[in-house]
Coordinates of N, CA, C and O in Angstrom, one line a residue:
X1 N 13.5 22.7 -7.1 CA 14.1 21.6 -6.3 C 13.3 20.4 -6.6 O 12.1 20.5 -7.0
X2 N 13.6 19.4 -6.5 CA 13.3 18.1 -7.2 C 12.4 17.8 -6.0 O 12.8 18.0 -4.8
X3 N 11.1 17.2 -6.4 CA 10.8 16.4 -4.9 C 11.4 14.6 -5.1 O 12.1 14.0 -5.9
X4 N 10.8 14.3 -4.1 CA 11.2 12.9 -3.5 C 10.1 12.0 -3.5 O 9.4 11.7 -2.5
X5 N 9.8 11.6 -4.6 CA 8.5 10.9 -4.6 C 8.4 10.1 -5.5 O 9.2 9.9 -6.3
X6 N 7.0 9.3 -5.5 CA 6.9 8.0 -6.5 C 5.5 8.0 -5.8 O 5.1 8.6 -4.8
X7 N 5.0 7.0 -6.7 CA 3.3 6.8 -6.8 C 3.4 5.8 -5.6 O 4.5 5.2 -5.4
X8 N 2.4 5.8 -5.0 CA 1.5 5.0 -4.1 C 2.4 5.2 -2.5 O 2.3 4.5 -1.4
X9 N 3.0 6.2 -2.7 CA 3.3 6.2 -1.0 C 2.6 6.4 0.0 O 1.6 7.1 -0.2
X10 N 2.9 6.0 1.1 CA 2.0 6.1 2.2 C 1.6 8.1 2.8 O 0.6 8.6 3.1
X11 N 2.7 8.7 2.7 CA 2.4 9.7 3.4 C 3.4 10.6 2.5 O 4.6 10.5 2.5
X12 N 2.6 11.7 1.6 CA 3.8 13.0 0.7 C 3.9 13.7 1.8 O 2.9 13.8 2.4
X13 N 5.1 14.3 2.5 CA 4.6 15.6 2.8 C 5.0 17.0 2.3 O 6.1 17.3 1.9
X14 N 3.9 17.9 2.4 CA 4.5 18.6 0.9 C 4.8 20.6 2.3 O 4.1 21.4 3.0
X15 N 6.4 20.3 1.9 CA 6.3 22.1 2.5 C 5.7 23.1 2.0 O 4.8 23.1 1.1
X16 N 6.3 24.3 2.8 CA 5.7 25.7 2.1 C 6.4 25.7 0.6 O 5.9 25.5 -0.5
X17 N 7.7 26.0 1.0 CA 8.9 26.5 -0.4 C 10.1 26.0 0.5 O 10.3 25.8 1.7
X18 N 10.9 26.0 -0.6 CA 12.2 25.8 -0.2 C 13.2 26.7 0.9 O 13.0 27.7 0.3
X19 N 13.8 26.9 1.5 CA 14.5 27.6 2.0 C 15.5 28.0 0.9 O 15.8 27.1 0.1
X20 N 16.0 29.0 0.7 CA 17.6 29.1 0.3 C 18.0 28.0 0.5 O 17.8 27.0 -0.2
X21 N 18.5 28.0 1.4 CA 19.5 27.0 2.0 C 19.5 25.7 1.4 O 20.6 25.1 1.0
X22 N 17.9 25.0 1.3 CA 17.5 23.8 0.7 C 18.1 23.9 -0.9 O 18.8 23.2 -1.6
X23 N 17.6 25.2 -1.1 CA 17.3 25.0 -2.1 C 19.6 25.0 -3.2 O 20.0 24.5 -4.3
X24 N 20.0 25.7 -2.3 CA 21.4 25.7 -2.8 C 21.9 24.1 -2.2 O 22.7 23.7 -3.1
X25 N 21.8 23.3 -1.4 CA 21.9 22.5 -1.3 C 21.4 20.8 -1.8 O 22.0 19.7 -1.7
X26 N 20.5 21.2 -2.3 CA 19.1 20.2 -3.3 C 18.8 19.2 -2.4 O 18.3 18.2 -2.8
X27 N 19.0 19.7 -1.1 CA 18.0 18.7 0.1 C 16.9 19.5 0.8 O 17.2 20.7 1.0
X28 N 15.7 19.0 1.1 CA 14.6 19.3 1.4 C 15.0 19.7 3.1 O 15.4 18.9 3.9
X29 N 14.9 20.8 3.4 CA 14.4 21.0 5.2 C 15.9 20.7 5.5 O 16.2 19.7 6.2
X30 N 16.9 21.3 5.0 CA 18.3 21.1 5.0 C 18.6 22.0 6.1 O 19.2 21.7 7.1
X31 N 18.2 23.1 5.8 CA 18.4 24.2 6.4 C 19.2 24.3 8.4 O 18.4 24.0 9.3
X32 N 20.5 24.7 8.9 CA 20.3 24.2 10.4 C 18.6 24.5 11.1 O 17.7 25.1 10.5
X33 N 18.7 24.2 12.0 CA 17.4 24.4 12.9 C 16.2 24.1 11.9 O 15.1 24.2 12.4
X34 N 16.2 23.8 11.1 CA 14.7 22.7 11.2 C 14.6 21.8 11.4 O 15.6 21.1 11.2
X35 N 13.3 21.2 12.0 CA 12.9 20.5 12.5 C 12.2 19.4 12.3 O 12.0 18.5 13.1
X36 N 11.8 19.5 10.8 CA 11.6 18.1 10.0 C 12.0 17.1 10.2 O 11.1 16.3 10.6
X37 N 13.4 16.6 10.1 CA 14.1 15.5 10.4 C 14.0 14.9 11.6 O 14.0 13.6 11.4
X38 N 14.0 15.1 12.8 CA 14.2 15.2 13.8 C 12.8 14.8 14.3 O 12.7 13.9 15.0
X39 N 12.0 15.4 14.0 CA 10.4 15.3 14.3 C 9.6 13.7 13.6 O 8.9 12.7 14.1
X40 N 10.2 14.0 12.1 CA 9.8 12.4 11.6 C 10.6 11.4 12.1 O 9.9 10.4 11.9
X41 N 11.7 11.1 12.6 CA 12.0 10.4 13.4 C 11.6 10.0 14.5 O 11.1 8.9 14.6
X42 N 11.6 10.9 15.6 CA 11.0 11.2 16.7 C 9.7 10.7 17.3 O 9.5 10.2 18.4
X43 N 8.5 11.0 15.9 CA 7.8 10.2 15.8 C 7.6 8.8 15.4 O 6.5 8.2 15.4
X44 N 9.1 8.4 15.1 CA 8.5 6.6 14.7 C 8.3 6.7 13.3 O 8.0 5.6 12.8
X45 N 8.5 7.8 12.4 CA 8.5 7.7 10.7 C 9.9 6.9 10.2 O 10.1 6.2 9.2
X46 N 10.8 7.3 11.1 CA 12.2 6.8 10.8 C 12.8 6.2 12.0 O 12.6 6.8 13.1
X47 N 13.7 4.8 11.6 CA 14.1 4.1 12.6 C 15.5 5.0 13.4 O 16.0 4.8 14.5
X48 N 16.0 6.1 12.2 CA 16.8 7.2 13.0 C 16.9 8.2 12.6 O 16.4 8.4 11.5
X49 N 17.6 9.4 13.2 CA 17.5 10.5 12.5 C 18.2 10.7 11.4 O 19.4 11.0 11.7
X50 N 17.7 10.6 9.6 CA 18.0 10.7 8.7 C 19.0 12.2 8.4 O 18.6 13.2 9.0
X51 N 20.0 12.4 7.6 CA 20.6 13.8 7.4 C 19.9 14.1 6.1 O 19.7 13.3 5.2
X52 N 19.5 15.2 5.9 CA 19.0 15.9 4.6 C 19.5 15.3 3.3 O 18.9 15.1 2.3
X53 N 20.7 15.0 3.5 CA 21.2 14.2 2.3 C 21.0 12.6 2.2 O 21.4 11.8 1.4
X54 N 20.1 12.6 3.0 CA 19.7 10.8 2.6 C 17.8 10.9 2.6 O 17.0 10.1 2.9
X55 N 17.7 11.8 2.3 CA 16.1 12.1 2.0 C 16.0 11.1 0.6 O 15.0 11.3 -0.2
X56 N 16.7 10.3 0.3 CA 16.5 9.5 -1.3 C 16.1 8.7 -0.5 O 14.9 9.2 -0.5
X57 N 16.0 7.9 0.1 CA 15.7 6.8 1.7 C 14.5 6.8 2.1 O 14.1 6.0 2.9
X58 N 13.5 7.9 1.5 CA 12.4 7.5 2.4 C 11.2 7.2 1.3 O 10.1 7.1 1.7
X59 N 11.4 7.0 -0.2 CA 10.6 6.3 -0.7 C 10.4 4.8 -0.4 O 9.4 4.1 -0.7
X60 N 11.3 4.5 0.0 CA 11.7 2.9 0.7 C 10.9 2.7 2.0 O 10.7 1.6 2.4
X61 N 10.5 3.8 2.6 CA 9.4 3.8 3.7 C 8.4 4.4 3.5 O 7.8 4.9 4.4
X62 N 7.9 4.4 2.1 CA 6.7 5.0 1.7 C 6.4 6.4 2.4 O 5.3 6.5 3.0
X63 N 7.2 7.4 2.2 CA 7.2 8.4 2.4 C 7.5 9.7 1.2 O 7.5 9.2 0.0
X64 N 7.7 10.9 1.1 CA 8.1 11.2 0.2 C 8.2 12.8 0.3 O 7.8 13.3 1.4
X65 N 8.5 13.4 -0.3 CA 8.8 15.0 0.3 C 7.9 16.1 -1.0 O 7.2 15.6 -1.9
X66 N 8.0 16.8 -0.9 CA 7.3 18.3 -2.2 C 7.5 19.3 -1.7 O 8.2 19.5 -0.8
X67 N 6.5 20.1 -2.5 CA 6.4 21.8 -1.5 C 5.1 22.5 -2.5 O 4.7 22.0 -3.5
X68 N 4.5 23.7 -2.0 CA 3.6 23.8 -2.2 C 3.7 24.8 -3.0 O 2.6 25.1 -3.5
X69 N 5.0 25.8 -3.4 CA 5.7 26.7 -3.7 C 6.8 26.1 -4.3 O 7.3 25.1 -3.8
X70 N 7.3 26.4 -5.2 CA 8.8 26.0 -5.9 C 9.9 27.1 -5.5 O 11.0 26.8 -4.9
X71 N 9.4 28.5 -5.9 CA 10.0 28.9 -5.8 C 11.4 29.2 -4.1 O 10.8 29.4 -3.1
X72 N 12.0 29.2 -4.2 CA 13.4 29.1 -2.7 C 13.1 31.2 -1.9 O 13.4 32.3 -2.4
X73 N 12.9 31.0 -1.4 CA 12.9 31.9 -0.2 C 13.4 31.4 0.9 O 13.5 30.3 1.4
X74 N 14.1 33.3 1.4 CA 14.5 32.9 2.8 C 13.4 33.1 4.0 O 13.6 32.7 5.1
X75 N 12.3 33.7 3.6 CA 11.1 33.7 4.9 C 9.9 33.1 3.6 O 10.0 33.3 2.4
X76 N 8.7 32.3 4.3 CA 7.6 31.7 3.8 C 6.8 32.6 3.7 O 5.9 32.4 2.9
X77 N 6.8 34.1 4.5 CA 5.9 35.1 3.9 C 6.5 36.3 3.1 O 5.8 37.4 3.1
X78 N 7.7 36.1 2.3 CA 7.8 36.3 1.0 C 7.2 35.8 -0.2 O 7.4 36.2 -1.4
X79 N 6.5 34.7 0.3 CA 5.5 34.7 -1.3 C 4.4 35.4 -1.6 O 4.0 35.7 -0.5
X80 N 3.8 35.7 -2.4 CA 2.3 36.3 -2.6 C 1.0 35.1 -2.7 O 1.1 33.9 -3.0
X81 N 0.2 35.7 -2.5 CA -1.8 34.8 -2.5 C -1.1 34.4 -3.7 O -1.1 33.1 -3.9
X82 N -0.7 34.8 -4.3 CA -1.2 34.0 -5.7 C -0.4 33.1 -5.8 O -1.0 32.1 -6.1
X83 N 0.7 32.9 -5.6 CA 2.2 31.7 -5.5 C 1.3 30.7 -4.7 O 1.4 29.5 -5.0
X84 N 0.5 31.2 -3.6 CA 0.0 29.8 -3.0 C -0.5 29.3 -4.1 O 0.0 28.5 -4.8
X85 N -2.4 29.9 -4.2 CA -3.0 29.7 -4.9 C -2.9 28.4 -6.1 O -3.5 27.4 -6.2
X86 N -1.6 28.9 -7.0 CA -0.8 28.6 -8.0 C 0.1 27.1 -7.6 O 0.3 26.1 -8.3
X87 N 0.3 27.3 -6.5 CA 1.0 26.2 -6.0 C 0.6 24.9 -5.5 O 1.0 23.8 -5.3
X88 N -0.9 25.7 -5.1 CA -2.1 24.8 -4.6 C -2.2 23.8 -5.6 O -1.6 22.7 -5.6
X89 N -3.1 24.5 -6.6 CA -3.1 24.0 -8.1 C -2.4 22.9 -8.4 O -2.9 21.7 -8.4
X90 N -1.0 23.2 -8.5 CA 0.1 22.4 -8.8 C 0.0 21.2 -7.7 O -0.4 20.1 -8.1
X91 N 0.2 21.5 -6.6 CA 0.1 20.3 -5.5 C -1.1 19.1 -5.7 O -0.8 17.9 -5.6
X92 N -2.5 19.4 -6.0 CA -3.5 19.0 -6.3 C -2.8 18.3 -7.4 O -2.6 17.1 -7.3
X93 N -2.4 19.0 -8.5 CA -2.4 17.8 -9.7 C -1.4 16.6 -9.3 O -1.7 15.4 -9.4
X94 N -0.2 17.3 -8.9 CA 0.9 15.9 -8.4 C 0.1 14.9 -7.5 O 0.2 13.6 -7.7
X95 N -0.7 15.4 -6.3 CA -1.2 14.2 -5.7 C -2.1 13.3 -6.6 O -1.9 12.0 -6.7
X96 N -2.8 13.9 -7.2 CA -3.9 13.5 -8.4 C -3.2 12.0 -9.2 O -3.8 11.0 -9.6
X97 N -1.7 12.2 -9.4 CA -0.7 11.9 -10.4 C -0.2 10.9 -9.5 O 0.0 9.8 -10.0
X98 N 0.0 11.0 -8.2 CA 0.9 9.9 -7.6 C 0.3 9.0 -6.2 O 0.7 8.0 -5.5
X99 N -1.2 9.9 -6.1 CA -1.3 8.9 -5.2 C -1.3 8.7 -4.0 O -1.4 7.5 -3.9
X100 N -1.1 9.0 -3.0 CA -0.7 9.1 -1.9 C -1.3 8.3 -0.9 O -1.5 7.5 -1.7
X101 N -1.6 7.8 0.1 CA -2.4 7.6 1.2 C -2.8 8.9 1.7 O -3.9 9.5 1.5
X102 N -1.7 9.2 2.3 CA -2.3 10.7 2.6 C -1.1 11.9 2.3 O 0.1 11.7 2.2
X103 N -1.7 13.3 2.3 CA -1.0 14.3 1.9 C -1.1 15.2 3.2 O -2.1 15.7 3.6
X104 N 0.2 15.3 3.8 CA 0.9 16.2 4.8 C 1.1 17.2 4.6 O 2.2 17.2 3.9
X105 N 0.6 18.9 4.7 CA 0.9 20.1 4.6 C 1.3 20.4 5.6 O 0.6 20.4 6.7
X106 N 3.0 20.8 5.4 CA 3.4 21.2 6.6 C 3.2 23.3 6.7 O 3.7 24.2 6.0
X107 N 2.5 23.3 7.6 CA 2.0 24.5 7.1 C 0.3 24.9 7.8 O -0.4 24.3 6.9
X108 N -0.3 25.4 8.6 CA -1.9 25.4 8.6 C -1.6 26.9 7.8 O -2.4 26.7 6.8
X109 N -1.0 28.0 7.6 CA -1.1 28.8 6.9 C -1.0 28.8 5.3 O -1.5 29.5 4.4
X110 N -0.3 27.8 5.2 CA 0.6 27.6 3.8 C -0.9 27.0 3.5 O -1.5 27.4 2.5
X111 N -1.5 25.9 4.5 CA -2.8 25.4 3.8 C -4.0 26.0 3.6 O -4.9 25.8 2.7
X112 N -4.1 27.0 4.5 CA -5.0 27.8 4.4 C -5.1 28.5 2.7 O -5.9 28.3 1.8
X113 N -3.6 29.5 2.8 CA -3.5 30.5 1.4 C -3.8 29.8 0.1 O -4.5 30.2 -0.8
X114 N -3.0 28.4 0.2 CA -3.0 27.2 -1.1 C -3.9 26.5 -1.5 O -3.8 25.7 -2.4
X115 N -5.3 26.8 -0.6 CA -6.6 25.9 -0.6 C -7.5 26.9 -0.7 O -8.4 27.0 -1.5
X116 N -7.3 27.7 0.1 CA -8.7 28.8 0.3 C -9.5 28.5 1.1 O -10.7 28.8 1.1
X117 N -8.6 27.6 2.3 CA -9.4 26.9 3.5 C -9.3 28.1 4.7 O -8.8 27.6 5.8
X118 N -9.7 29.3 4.8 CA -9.5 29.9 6.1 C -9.7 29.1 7.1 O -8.6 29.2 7.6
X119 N -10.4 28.4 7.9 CA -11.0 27.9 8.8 C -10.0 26.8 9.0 O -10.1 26.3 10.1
X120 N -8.9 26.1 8.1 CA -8.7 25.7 8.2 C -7.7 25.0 10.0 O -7.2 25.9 10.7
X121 N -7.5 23.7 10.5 CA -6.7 23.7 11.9 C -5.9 22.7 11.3 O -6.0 22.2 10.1
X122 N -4.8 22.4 12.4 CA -3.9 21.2 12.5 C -4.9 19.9 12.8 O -5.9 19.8 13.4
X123 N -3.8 18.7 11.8 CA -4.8 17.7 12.1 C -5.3 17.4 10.8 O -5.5 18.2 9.9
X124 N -5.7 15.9 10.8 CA -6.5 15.9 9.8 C -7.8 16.8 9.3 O -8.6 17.3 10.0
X125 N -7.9 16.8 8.0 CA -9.3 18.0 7.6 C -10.5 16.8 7.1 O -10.5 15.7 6.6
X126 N -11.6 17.8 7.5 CA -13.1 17.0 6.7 C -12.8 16.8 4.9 O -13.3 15.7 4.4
X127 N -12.0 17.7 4.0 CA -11.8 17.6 2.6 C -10.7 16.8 2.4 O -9.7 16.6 3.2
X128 N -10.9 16.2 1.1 CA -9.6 15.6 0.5 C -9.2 16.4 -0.7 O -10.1 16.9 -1.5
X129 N -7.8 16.6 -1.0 CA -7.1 17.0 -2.3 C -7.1 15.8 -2.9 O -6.7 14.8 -2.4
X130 N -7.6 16.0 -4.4 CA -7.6 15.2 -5.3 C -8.0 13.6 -4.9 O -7.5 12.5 -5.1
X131 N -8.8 13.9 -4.3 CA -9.5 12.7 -3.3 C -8.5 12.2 -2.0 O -8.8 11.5 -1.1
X132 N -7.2 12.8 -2.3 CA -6.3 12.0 -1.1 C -6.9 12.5 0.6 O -7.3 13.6 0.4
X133 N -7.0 12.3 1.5 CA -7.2 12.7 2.8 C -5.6 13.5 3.3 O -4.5 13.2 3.2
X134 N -6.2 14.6 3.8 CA -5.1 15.4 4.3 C -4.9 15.9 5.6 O -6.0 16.4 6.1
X135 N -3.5 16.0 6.3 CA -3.4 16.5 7.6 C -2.6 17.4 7.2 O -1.9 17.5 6.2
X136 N -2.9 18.2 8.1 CA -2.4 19.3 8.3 C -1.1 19.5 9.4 O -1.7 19.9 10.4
X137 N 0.1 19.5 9.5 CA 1.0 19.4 10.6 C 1.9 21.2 10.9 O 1.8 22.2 10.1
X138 N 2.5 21.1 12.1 CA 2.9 22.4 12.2 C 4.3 22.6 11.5 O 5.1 21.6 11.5
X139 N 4.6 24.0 10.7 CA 5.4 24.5 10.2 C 6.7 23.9 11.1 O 6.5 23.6 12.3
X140 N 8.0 23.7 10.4 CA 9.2 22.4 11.3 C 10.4 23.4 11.2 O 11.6 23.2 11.5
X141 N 9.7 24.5 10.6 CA 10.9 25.9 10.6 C 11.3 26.1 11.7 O 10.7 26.4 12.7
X142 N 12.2 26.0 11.6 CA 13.1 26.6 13.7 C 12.8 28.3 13.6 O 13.3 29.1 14.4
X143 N 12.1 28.5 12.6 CA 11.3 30.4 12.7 C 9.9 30.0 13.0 O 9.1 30.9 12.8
X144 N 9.3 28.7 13.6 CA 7.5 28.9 14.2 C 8.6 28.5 15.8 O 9.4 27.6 16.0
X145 N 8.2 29.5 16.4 CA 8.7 29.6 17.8 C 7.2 28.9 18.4 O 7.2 28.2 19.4
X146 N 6.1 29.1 17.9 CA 4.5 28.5 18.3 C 5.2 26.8 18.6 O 5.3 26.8 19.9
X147 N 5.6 25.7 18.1 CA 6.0 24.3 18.2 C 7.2 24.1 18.8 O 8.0 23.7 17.9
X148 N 7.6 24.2 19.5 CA 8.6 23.4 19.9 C 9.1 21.7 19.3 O 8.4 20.9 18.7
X149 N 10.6 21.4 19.7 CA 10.2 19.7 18.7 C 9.2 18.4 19.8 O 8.8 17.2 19.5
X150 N 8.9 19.2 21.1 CA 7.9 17.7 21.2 C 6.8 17.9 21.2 O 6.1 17.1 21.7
X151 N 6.3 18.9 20.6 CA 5.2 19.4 20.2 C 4.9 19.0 18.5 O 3.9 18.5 17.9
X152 N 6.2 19.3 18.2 CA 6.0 18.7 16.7 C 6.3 16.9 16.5 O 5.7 16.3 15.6
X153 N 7.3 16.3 17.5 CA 6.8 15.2 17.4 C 5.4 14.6 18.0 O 5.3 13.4 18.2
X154 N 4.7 15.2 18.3 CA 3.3 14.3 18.7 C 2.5 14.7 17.7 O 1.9 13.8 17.2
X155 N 2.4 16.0 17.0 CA 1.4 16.0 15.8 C 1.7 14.9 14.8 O 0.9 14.1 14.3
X156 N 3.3 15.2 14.4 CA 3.9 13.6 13.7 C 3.5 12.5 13.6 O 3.2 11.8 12.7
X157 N 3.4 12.2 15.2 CA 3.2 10.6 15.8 C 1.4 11.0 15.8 O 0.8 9.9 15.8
X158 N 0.7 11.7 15.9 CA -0.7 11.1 15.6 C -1.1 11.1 14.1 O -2.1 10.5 13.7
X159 N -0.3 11.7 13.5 CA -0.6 11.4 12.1 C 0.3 9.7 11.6 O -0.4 9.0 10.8
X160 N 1.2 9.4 11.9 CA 1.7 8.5 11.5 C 0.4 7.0 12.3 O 0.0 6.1 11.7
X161 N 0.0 7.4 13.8 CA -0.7 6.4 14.2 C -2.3 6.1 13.4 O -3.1 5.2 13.7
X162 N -2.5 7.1 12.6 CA -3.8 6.9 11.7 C -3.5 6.4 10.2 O -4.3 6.0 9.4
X163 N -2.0 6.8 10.2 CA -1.7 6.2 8.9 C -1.3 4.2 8.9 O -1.5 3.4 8.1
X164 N -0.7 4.2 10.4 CA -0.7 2.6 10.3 C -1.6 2.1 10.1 O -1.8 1.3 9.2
X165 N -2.7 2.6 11.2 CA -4.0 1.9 11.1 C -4.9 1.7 10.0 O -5.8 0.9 9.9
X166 N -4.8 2.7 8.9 CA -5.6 2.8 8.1 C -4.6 2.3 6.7 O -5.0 2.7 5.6
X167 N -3.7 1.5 6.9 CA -3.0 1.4 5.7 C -3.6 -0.2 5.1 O -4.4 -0.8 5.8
X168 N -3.3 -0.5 4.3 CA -4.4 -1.6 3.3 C -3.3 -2.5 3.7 O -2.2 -2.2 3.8
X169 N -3.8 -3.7 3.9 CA -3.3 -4.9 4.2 C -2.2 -5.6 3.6 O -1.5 -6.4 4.2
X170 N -2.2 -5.2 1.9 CA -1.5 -5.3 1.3 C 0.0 -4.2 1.4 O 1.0 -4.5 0.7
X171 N 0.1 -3.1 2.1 CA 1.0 -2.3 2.1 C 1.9 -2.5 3.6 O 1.3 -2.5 4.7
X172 N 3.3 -2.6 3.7 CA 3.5 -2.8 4.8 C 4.7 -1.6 5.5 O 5.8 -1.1 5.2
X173 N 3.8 -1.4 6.4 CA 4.2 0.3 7.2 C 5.3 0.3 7.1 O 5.6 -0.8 6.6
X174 N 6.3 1.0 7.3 CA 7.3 1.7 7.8 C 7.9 1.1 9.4 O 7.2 1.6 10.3
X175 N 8.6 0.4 9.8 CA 9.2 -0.1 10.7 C 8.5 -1.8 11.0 O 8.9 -2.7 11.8
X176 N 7.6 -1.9 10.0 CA 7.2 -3.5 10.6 C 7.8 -4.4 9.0 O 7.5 -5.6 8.7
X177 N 8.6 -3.7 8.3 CA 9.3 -4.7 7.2 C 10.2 -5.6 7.8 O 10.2 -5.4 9.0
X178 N 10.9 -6.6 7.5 CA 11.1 -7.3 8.1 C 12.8 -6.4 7.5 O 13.1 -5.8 6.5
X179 N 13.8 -6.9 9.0 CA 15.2 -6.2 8.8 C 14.9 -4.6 9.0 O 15.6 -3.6 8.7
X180 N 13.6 -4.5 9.7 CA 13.9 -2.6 9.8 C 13.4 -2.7 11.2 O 12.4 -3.3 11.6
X181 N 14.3 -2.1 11.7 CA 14.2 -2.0 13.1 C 13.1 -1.1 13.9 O 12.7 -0.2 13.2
X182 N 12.7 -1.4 15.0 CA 11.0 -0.4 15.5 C 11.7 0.7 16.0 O 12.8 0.6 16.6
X183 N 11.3 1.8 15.6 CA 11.6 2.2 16.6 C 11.3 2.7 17.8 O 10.1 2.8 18.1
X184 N 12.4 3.1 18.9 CA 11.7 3.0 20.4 C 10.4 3.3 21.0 O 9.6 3.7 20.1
X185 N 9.8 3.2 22.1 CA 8.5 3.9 22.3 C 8.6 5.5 22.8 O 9.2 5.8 23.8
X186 N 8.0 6.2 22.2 CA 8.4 7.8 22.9 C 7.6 8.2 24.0 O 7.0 7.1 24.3
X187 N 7.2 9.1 24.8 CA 6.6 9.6 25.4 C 7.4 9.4 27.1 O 7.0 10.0 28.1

């Protein structure tokens, strides 16, 4: 499946693997009941809630999609250590190649197997991939019964509130372009 990306975006975020579903579709997190879409909105990444089919839309807010796995499964623990491992690899080089501000693993398991970070938590980490700084967010699968969606939009919205702050003067966030509307305040 294709990702959604270009050099210098503010935030990749890269999944486990595709679903089926995504992947018969060729939209990212297409799948019903995930939680992706909904959550990056939610949090203030998008001025509304985007449909899987307009995921072309968010390099325009300096965003961008991947996965850490290529291969399309219907569960995320159908892959083997080594597919992470392998995929790790692979992920490292694309960041390496495009740049990111920062790199979103949706996933603390997916990050763990793909890094060799056991220890790893949600949240930003002490390492960077390919120098990029990386958070770690929770799995947006409507199969992590652990997150609920306002659970997953607040991990969202504190990763988005360190990405405003920390964005270069020259780059301009996501909702403060001029003609793009704020959106609301949550909580």
């Amino acid at each position: 499946m294709p990702d959604v990306a270009e050099p210098g975006l503010l935030v990749l975020f890269s999944g486990i693997n595709p679903s089926l579903y995504s992947a018969a579709t060729g939209h990212h997190f297409a799948r019903p009941g995930n939680r992706f879409w909904p959550a990056l909105h939610g949090s203030g990444f998008t001025d509304r809630l985007l449909h899987p089919s307009e995921q072309h839309l968010l390099p325009a807010l300096g965003l961008g999609i991947t996965n850490v796995v290529a291969r399309a499964t219907a569960r995320a623990d159908e892959l083997s250590p080594e597919e992470f491992v392998e995929g790790g690899a692979r992920l490292a080089a694309r960041v390496a190649r495009l740049r990111p501000r920062y790199l979103a693993v949706l996933g603390v398991t997916a990050y763990r197997a793909a890094f060799r970070r056991p220890k790893a938590r949600l949240g930003q980490q002490d390492e960077t991939i390919s120098g990029v700084p990386v958070w770690v967010l929770p799995n947006p699968s409507g199969l992590n019964a652990h997150f609920q969606l306002p659970a997953l939009i607040t991990e969202f919205a504190a990763l988005r509130t360190v990405v405003l702050s920390t964005c270069a003067p020259t780059t301009t966030p996501p909702h403060d372009r001029p003609g793009t509307p704020t959106a609301p305040p949550h909580g």
